[in-house]
Amino acid sequence: MRPWSPIPIVDNGEPLEALPAWLQRIEPHPYQALGAPYGSSGCPFRLRRGVIERLARAVAALNREAPGWRLAIFDAWRPIPVQRFMVSYAIGEECRVRGFDPGAGGPALRDVEEAVGRFWAPPSEDPAMPPPHSTGAAVDLTLVDASGTLLSMGGAIDAIGAVSEPDHHAAAAQHDPHGERARWHGRRLLLRRVMAAAGFVQHPNEWWHFSHGDQLWAWRSGSPTAMYGRSDVS
C-alpha cells in the first residue's frame, strides 16, 4: 500500500480525451512496442480533460523560461492489464540485469520485487486504490529543445534505482555547477518547476512522473479527496 492509498476518491466524471497535436509524443509508444495489452482501441495517449488543460499551462510556463522548448509525452493513460504486464516485464528485466532466473524465486527475487515496487504501482483491481496512470491523471514526460531534440535528463525514464529520484544529481551539481550532472539537475528542476506552476505534483521517486487530481496528488497537495478514480474506457 502507498501512503496515498487511503485517500478517498470522489470522481468528477471528466472523460479521457486524446492528447492534442501540440503535445509531442514519443513514438512508437514504448509499452505498445513491447506488446502490452491495450486492445484494438486502447490508445495510451489520453488523459482527463482537466489534466490536458493543465499541460497547456505547463507548456506556456516552459516557453517563458526556455523559448521553443516542448514537453514530450512518454506515457499517459495505462489500463490495469497494461500495468500488470509492465510490472511483470520490469521484474523480468531487473532479474536479467542482476543475472538470475526470476523463476528461481527466493530472497533475490523478493529484492527485485521490492526495488521494482518503488517505481511501479501494483496492478490493483480495487477501485479504491487505482494505479495512478489508470486514472488518466498521471503522465510521464520529458523535455525537448527548440530543435526537436530529446534532452538528456541524467537517467532513463523507468530506470530502476536511485538515478531516477528527482534530486539524484543535486549534490554533484552543487560540487561542480558547470558539469554535465549540473545540466541534468537543472533540466529536472525546470521540468518540476513548470509542471508545479500548472498544478501538478511529482512522484517522489520518479523525475518524469507528474499527476493532477489522483490520490498521489491529493497526498502531496493536502487535498482531503482525489478527483479522479480508475478509468476503464478503452
PDB file of C-alpha atoms in Angstrom:
ATOM      1  CA  MET A   1       0.000   0.000   0.000  1.00  0.00           C
ATOM      2  CA  ARG A   2       1.194   3.502  -0.876  1.00  0.00           C
ATOM      3  CA  PRO A   3       0.922   6.339   1.670  1.00  0.00           C
ATOM      4  CA  TRP A   4      -1.725   7.942  -0.554  1.00  0.00           C
ATOM      5  CA  SER A   5      -3.829   4.788  -0.967  1.00  0.00           C
ATOM      6  CA  PRO A   6      -6.249   5.522   1.928  1.00  0.00           C
ATOM      7  CA  ILE A   7      -7.305   8.896   0.462  1.00  0.00           C
ATOM      8  CA  PRO A   8     -10.941   8.718  -0.703  1.00  0.00           C
ATOM      9  CA  ILE A   9     -11.812   9.293  -4.343  1.00  0.00           C
ATOM     10  CA  VAL A  10     -14.746  11.436  -5.469  1.00  0.00           C
ATOM     11  CA  ASP A  11     -14.519  11.137  -9.238  1.00  0.00           C
ATOM     12  CA  ASN A  12     -15.717  14.242 -11.068  1.00  0.00           C
ATOM     13  CA  GLY A  13     -16.661  12.297 -14.187  1.00  0.00           C
ATOM     14  CA  GLU A  14     -14.362  14.060 -16.630  1.00  0.00           C
ATOM     15  CA  PRO A  15     -13.766  11.960 -19.732  1.00  0.00           C
ATOM     16  CA  LEU A  16     -10.499  10.725 -21.104  1.00  0.00           C
ATOM     17  CA  GLU A  17      -9.535  12.692 -24.201  1.00  0.00           C
ATOM     18  CA  ALA A  18      -6.893  12.190 -26.863  1.00  0.00           C
ATOM     19  CA  LEU A  19      -3.796  14.301 -26.427  1.00  0.00           C
ATOM     20  CA  PRO A  20      -3.849  17.311 -28.770  1.00  0.00           C
ATOM     21  CA  ALA A  21      -1.359  17.668 -31.605  1.00  0.00           C
ATOM     22  CA  TRP A  22       0.616  20.402 -29.852  1.00  0.00           C
ATOM     23  CA  LEU A  23       1.814  17.836 -27.311  1.00  0.00           C
ATOM     24  CA  GLN A  24       4.704  15.855 -28.742  1.00  0.00           C
ATOM     25  CA  ARG A  25       4.513  12.092 -28.300  1.00  0.00           C
ATOM     26  CA  ILE A  26       7.382   9.642 -28.062  1.00  0.00           C
ATOM     27  CA  GLU A  27       6.506   7.094 -30.725  1.00  0.00           C
ATOM     28  CA  PRO A  28       6.212   4.243 -31.202  1.00  0.00           C
ATOM     29  CA  HIS A  29       4.673   4.090 -27.766  1.00  0.00           C
ATOM     30  CA  PRO A  30       7.228   2.182 -25.669  1.00  0.00           C
ATOM     31  CA  TYR A  31       4.830  -0.226 -23.980  1.00  0.00           C
ATOM     32  CA  GLN A  32       2.803  -0.938 -27.099  1.00  0.00           C
ATOM     33  CA  ALA A  33       6.097  -1.800 -28.798  1.00  0.00           C
ATOM     34  CA  LEU A  34       6.665  -4.430 -26.095  1.00  0.00           C
ATOM     35  CA  GLY A  35       3.249  -5.972 -26.753  1.00  0.00           C
ATOM     36  CA  ALA A  36       1.395  -4.528 -23.758  1.00  0.00           C
ATOM     37  CA  PRO A  37      -2.319  -5.443 -23.964  1.00  0.00           C
ATOM     38  CA  TYR A  38      -4.076  -2.154 -24.697  1.00  0.00           C
ATOM     39  CA  GLY A  39      -6.587  -3.805 -27.001  1.00  0.00           C
ATOM     40  CA  SER A  40      -7.564  -2.735 -30.507  1.00  0.00           C
ATOM     41  CA  SER A  41      -8.910   0.676 -29.467  1.00  0.00           C
ATOM     42  CA  GLY A  42      -6.896   1.324 -26.313  1.00  0.00           C
ATOM     43  CA  CYS A  43      -4.817   4.371 -27.219  1.00  0.00           C
ATOM     44  CA  PRO A  44      -2.433   5.218 -24.351  1.00  0.00           C
ATOM     45  CA  PHE A  45      -2.073   8.861 -25.388  1.00  0.00           C
ATOM     46  CA  ARG A  46      -5.152  10.011 -23.486  1.00  0.00           C
ATOM     47  CA  LEU A  47      -5.704  11.913 -20.262  1.00  0.00           C
ATOM     48  CA  ARG A  48      -8.529  13.537 -18.358  1.00  0.00           C
ATOM     49  CA  ARG A  49      -9.708  16.798 -19.889  1.00  0.00           C
ATOM     50  CA  GLY A  50      -8.605  18.896 -16.917  1.00  0.00           C
ATOM     51  CA  VAL A  51      -5.149  17.334 -16.973  1.00  0.00           C
ATOM     52  CA  ILE A  52      -4.701  18.208 -20.646  1.00  0.00           C
ATOM     53  CA  GLU A  53      -5.725  21.795 -19.895  1.00  0.00           C
ATOM     54  CA  ARG A  54      -3.056  21.961 -17.204  1.00  0.00           C
ATOM     55  CA  LEU A  55      -0.445  20.601 -19.583  1.00  0.00           C
ATOM     56  CA  ALA A  56      -1.152  23.626 -21.792  1.00  0.00           C
ATOM     57  CA  ARG A  57      -0.314  25.844 -18.816  1.00  0.00           C
ATOM     58  CA  ALA A  58       2.873  23.875 -18.215  1.00  0.00           C
ATOM     59  CA  VAL A  59       3.945  24.345 -21.842  1.00  0.00           C
ATOM     60  CA  ALA A  60       3.320  28.085 -21.534  1.00  0.00           C
ATOM     61  CA  ALA A  61       5.409  28.206 -18.361  1.00  0.00           C
ATOM     62  CA  LEU A  62       8.172  26.238 -20.087  1.00  0.00           C
ATOM     63  CA  ASN A  63       8.261  28.650 -23.019  1.00  0.00           C
ATOM     64  CA  ARG A  64       8.594  31.607 -20.706  1.00  0.00           C
ATOM     65  CA  GLU A  65      11.789  30.073 -19.334  1.00  0.00           C
ATOM     66  CA  ALA A  66      13.075  28.267 -22.424  1.00  0.00           C
ATOM     67  CA  PRO A  67      11.511  29.632 -25.636  1.00  0.00           C
ATOM     68  CA  GLY A  68      10.796  26.928 -28.191  1.00  0.00           C
ATOM     69  CA  TRP A  69      11.162  24.021 -25.793  1.00  0.00           C
ATOM     70  CA  ARG A  70       8.350  21.499 -25.519  1.00  0.00           C
ATOM     71  CA  LEU A  71       7.106  18.664 -23.386  1.00  0.00           C
ATOM     72  CA  ALA A  72       7.355  15.167 -24.867  1.00  0.00           C
ATOM     73  CA  ILE A  73       4.860  12.585 -23.604  1.00  0.00           C
ATOM     74  CA  PHE A  74       6.299   9.146 -22.890  1.00  0.00           C
ATOM     75  CA  ASP A  75       3.172   7.599 -21.357  1.00  0.00           C
ATOM     76  CA  ALA A  76      -0.253   8.706 -20.186  1.00  0.00           C
ATOM     77  CA  TRP A  77      -3.343   6.534 -19.586  1.00  0.00           C
ATOM     78  CA  ARG A  78      -2.465   2.983 -18.627  1.00  0.00           C
ATOM     79  CA  PRO A  79      -5.241   0.406 -18.040  1.00  0.00           C
ATOM     80  CA  ILE A  80      -4.859  -2.285 -15.391  1.00  0.00           C
ATOM     81  CA  PRO A  81      -3.927  -5.121 -17.808  1.00  0.00           C
ATOM     82  CA  VAL A  82      -1.071  -2.968 -19.112  1.00  0.00           C
ATOM     83  CA  GLN A  83       0.035  -2.147 -15.580  1.00  0.00           C
ATOM     84  CA  ARG A  84       0.118  -5.867 -14.786  1.00  0.00           C
ATOM     85  CA  PHE A  85       2.066  -6.623 -17.970  1.00  0.00           C
ATOM     86  CA  MET A  86       4.619  -3.885 -17.320  1.00  0.00           C
ATOM     87  CA  VAL A  87       5.183  -4.805 -13.669  1.00  0.00           C
ATOM     88  CA  SER A  88       5.932  -8.368 -14.773  1.00  0.00           C
ATOM     89  CA  TYR A  89       8.172  -7.095 -17.564  1.00  0.00           C
ATOM     90  CA  ALA A  90      10.070  -4.756 -15.225  1.00  0.00           C
ATOM     91  CA  ILE A  91      10.665  -7.565 -12.734  1.00  0.00           C
ATOM     92  CA  GLY A  92      11.948  -9.825 -15.506  1.00  0.00           C
ATOM     93  CA  GLU A  93      14.255  -7.121 -16.851  1.00  0.00           C
ATOM     94  CA  GLU A  94      15.665  -6.327 -13.423  1.00  0.00           C
ATOM     95  CA  CYS A  95      16.307 -10.033 -12.814  1.00  0.00           C
ATOM     96  CA  ARG A  96      18.135 -10.179 -16.142  1.00  0.00           C
ATOM     97  CA  VAL A  97      20.252  -7.147 -15.188  1.00  0.00           C
ATOM     98  CA  ARG A  98      21.136  -8.795 -11.889  1.00  0.00           C
ATOM     99  CA  GLY A  99      21.917 -12.068 -13.615  1.00  0.00           C
ATOM    100  CA  PHE A 100      19.459 -14.598 -12.249  1.00  0.00           C
ATOM    101  CA  ASP A 101      16.363 -16.515 -13.293  1.00  0.00           C
ATOM    102  CA  PRO A 102      13.153 -14.990 -11.869  1.00  0.00           C
ATOM    103  CA  GLY A 103      11.673 -18.488 -11.819  1.00  0.00           C
ATOM    104  CA  ALA A 104      14.142 -19.450  -9.104  1.00  0.00           C
ATOM    105  CA  GLY A 105      12.341 -17.309  -6.524  1.00  0.00           C
ATOM    106  CA  GLY A 106      13.900 -16.793  -3.121  1.00  0.00           C
ATOM    107  CA  PRO A 107      15.366 -13.685  -1.464  1.00  0.00           C
ATOM    108  CA  ALA A 108      16.936 -12.403  -4.692  1.00  0.00           C
ATOM    109  CA  LEU A 109      13.541 -12.259  -6.389  1.00  0.00           C
ATOM    110  CA  ARG A 110      11.987 -10.568  -3.371  1.00  0.00           C
ATOM    111  CA  ASP A 111      14.728  -7.930  -3.506  1.00  0.00           C
ATOM    112  CA  VAL A 112      13.914  -7.285  -7.152  1.00  0.00           C
ATOM    113  CA  GLU A 113      10.191  -7.070  -6.468  1.00  0.00           C
ATOM    114  CA  GLU A 114      10.860  -4.541  -3.730  1.00  0.00           C
ATOM    115  CA  ALA A 115      13.118  -2.466  -5.995  1.00  0.00           C
ATOM    116  CA  VAL A 116      10.589  -2.507  -8.834  1.00  0.00           C
ATOM    117  CA  GLY A 117       7.778  -1.698  -6.409  1.00  0.00           C
ATOM    118  CA  ARG A 118       9.366   1.663  -5.614  1.00  0.00           C
ATOM    119  CA  PHE A 119       8.587   2.709  -9.185  1.00  0.00           C
ATOM    120  CA  TRP A 120       5.761   0.540 -10.471  1.00  0.00           C
ATOM    121  CA  ALA A 121       2.434   0.647  -8.660  1.00  0.00           C
ATOM    122  CA  PRO A 122       0.758  -2.714  -8.008  1.00  0.00           C
ATOM    123  CA  PRO A 123      -1.876  -3.528 -10.668  1.00  0.00           C
ATOM    124  CA  SER A 124      -4.642  -3.295  -8.096  1.00  0.00           C
ATOM    125  CA  GLU A 125      -8.185  -4.146  -9.178  1.00  0.00           C
ATOM    126  CA  ASP A 126      -9.532  -2.393  -6.072  1.00  0.00           C
ATOM    127  CA  PRO A 127     -11.285   0.799  -7.290  1.00  0.00           C
ATOM    128  CA  ALA A 128     -10.327   2.464  -4.006  1.00  0.00           C
ATOM    129  CA  MET A 129      -6.604   2.032  -4.766  1.00  0.00           C
ATOM    130  CA  PRO A 130      -6.086   2.508  -8.516  1.00  0.00           C
ATOM    131  CA  PRO A 131      -2.603   2.768 -10.016  1.00  0.00           C
ATOM    132  CA  PRO A 132      -2.071   6.464 -10.850  1.00  0.00           C
ATOM    133  CA  HIS A 133      -1.864   6.010 -14.615  1.00  0.00           C
ATOM    134  CA  SER A 134      -5.122   4.044 -14.700  1.00  0.00           C
ATOM    135  CA  THR A 135      -6.972   7.203 -13.646  1.00  0.00           C
ATOM    136  CA  GLY A 136      -5.939   9.335 -16.614  1.00  0.00           C
ATOM    137  CA  ALA A 137      -4.469  11.830 -14.146  1.00  0.00           C
ATOM    138  CA  ALA A 138      -0.791  10.850 -14.388  1.00  0.00           C
ATOM    139  CA  VAL A 139       1.680  11.498 -17.165  1.00  0.00           C
ATOM    140  CA  ASP A 140       5.296  10.505 -17.807  1.00  0.00           C
ATOM    141  CA  LEU A 141       7.138  13.125 -19.795  1.00  0.00           C
ATOM    142  CA  THR A 142      10.439  14.789 -20.587  1.00  0.00           C
ATOM    143  CA  LEU A 143      11.876  17.870 -22.310  1.00  0.00           C
ATOM    144  CA  VAL A 144      12.554  18.612 -25.970  1.00  0.00           C
ATOM    145  CA  ASP A 145      14.603  21.606 -27.099  1.00  0.00           C
ATOM    146  CA  ALA A 146      13.738  24.072 -29.866  1.00  0.00           C
ATOM    147  CA  SER A 147      15.386  21.857 -32.500  1.00  0.00           C
ATOM    148  CA  GLY A 148      13.172  18.917 -31.539  1.00  0.00           C
ATOM    149  CA  THR A 149      15.923  17.014 -29.751  1.00  0.00           C
ATOM    150  CA  LEU A 150      15.054  14.957 -26.692  1.00  0.00           C
ATOM    151  CA  LEU A 151      17.235  16.297 -23.897  1.00  0.00           C
ATOM    152  CA  SER A 152      19.241  14.070 -21.593  1.00  0.00           C
ATOM    153  CA  MET A 153      17.886  14.185 -18.063  1.00  0.00           C
ATOM    154  CA  GLY A 154      20.648  12.121 -16.487  1.00  0.00           C
ATOM    155  CA  GLY A 155      18.678   8.890 -16.292  1.00  0.00           C
ATOM    156  CA  ALA A 156      16.235   6.988 -18.481  1.00  0.00           C
ATOM    157  CA  ILE A 157      12.509   7.002 -17.859  1.00  0.00           C
ATOM    158  CA  ASP A 158      11.553   3.806 -15.978  1.00  0.00           C
ATOM    159  CA  ALA A 159      15.114   3.163 -14.775  1.00  0.00           C
ATOM    160  CA  ILE A 160      15.101   1.152 -11.547  1.00  0.00           C
ATOM    161  CA  GLY A 161      17.355   2.752  -8.955  1.00  0.00           C
ATOM    162  CA  ALA A 162      18.439   5.960  -7.282  1.00  0.00           C
ATOM    163  CA  VAL A 163      19.251   7.631 -10.611  1.00  0.00           C
ATOM    164  CA  SER A 164      15.505   8.084 -11.131  1.00  0.00           C
ATOM    165  CA  GLU A 165      14.970  10.096  -7.951  1.00  0.00           C
ATOM    166  CA  PRO A 166      14.266  13.738  -8.844  1.00  0.00           C
ATOM    167  CA  ASP A 167      17.218  15.174  -6.893  1.00  0.00           C
ATOM    168  CA  HIS A 168      19.713  12.406  -7.646  1.00  0.00           C
ATOM    169  CA  HIS A 169      22.189  14.812  -9.259  1.00  0.00           C
ATOM    170  CA  ALA A 170      21.731  17.674  -6.778  1.00  0.00           C
ATOM    171  CA  ALA A 171      24.888  17.083  -4.735  1.00  0.00           C
ATOM    172  CA  ALA A 172      27.031  16.669  -7.847  1.00  0.00           C
ATOM    173  CA  ALA A 173      25.556  19.851  -9.306  1.00  0.00           C
ATOM    174  CA  GLN A 174      26.464  21.753  -6.174  1.00  0.00           C
ATOM    175  CA  HIS A 175      30.001  20.360  -6.246  1.00  0.00           C
ATOM    176  CA  ASP A 176      30.516  21.168  -9.942  1.00  0.00           C
ATOM    177  CA  PRO A 177      27.999  23.817 -11.104  1.00  0.00           C
ATOM    178  CA  HIS A 178      29.304  23.734 -14.688  1.00  0.00           C
ATOM    179  CA  GLY A 179      29.456  19.968 -15.131  1.00  0.00           C
ATOM    180  CA  GLU A 180      27.188  17.628 -17.053  1.00  0.00           C
ATOM    181  CA  ARG A 181      25.351  16.461 -13.951  1.00  0.00           C
ATOM    182  CA  ALA A 182      24.571  20.083 -13.111  1.00  0.00           C
ATOM    183  CA  ARG A 183      22.902  20.419 -16.526  1.00  0.00           C
ATOM    184  CA  TRP A 184      20.864  17.293 -15.867  1.00  0.00           C
ATOM    185  CA  HIS A 185      19.833  18.562 -12.469  1.00  0.00           C
ATOM    186  CA  GLY A 186      18.903  21.935 -13.926  1.00  0.00           C
ATOM    187  CA  ARG A 187      16.659  20.307 -16.513  1.00  0.00           C
ATOM    188  CA  ARG A 188      14.952  18.182 -13.869  1.00  0.00           C
ATOM    189  CA  LEU A 189      14.366  21.304 -11.787  1.00  0.00           C
ATOM    190  CA  LEU A 190      12.968  23.128 -14.821  1.00  0.00           C
ATOM    191  CA  LEU A 191      10.568  20.277 -15.585  1.00  0.00           C
ATOM    192  CA  ARG A 192       9.399  20.152 -11.980  1.00  0.00           C
ATOM    193  CA  ARG A 193       9.015  23.932 -11.841  1.00  0.00           C
ATOM    194  CA  VAL A 194       6.851  24.294 -14.943  1.00  0.00           C
ATOM    195  CA  MET A 195       4.691  21.317 -14.005  1.00  0.00           C
ATOM    196  CA  ALA A 196       4.213  22.655 -10.477  1.00  0.00           C
ATOM    197  CA  ALA A 197       3.227  26.031 -11.940  1.00  0.00           C
ATOM    198  CA  ALA A 198       0.378  24.228 -13.713  1.00  0.00           C
ATOM    199  CA  GLY A 199      -0.802  22.433 -10.565  1.00  0.00           C
ATOM    200  CA  PHE A 200       0.928  19.078 -10.951  1.00  0.00           C
ATOM    201  CA  VAL A 201       2.786  17.167  -8.252  1.00  0.00           C
ATOM    202  CA  GLN A 202       5.793  14.931  -8.801  1.00  0.00           C
ATOM    203  CA  HIS A 203       6.160  11.295  -7.820  1.00  0.00           C
ATOM    204  CA  PRO A 204       8.745  11.223  -5.008  1.00  0.00           C
ATOM    205  CA  ASN A 205      10.836   8.525  -6.740  1.00  0.00           C
ATOM    206  CA  GLU A 206      10.497   9.482 -10.415  1.00  0.00           C
ATOM    207  CA  TRP A 207      11.760  12.643 -12.117  1.00  0.00           C
ATOM    208  CA  TRP A 208       9.433  12.046 -15.099  1.00  0.00           C
ATOM    209  CA  HIS A 209       6.105  11.293 -13.367  1.00  0.00           C
ATOM    210  CA  PHE A 210       3.585  14.047 -12.622  1.00  0.00           C
ATOM    211  CA  SER A 211      -0.100  13.998 -11.817  1.00  0.00           C
ATOM    212  CA  HIS A 212      -3.065  16.181 -11.011  1.00  0.00           C
ATOM    213  CA  GLY A 213      -6.260  15.001  -9.374  1.00  0.00           C
ATOM    214  CA  ASP A 214      -5.338  11.450  -8.347  1.00  0.00           C
ATOM    215  CA  GLN A 215      -4.614  10.114  -4.857  1.00  0.00           C
ATOM    216  CA  LEU A 216      -0.894  10.888  -5.140  1.00  0.00           C
ATOM    217  CA  TRP A 217      -1.766  14.488  -5.996  1.00  0.00           C
ATOM    218  CA  ALA A 218      -4.146  14.675  -3.035  1.00  0.00           C
ATOM    219  CA  TRP A 219      -1.480  13.285  -0.700  1.00  0.00           C
ATOM    220  CA  ARG A 220       1.194  15.726  -1.839  1.00  0.00           C
ATOM    221  CA  SER A 221      -1.078  18.762  -2.124  1.00  0.00           C
ATOM    222  CA  GLY A 222      -3.049  18.245   1.085  1.00  0.00           C
ATOM    223  CA  SER A 223      -6.428  17.731  -0.579  1.00  0.00           C
ATOM    224  CA  PRO A 224      -8.817  15.583   1.501  1.00  0.00           C
ATOM    225  CA  THR A 225     -10.043  13.743  -1.599  1.00  0.00           C
ATOM    226  CA  ALA A 226      -8.890  12.782  -5.063  1.00  0.00           C
ATOM    227  CA  MET A 227     -10.989  13.870  -8.032  1.00  0.00           C
ATOM    228  CA  TYR A 228     -10.046  11.093 -10.463  1.00  0.00           C
ATOM    229  CA  GLY A 229     -10.501   7.361  -9.966  1.00  0.00           C
ATOM    230  CA  ARG A 230      -9.783   4.483 -12.300  1.00  0.00           C
ATOM    231  CA  SER A 231     -10.947   4.915 -15.875  1.00  0.00           C
ATOM    232  CA  ASP A 232     -11.712   1.723 -17.755  1.00  0.00           C
ATOM    233  CA  VAL A 233     -12.649   3.435 -21.006  1.00  0.00           C
ATOM    234  CA  SER A 234     -10.908   1.753 -23.909  1.00  0.00           C
TER     235      SER A 234
END
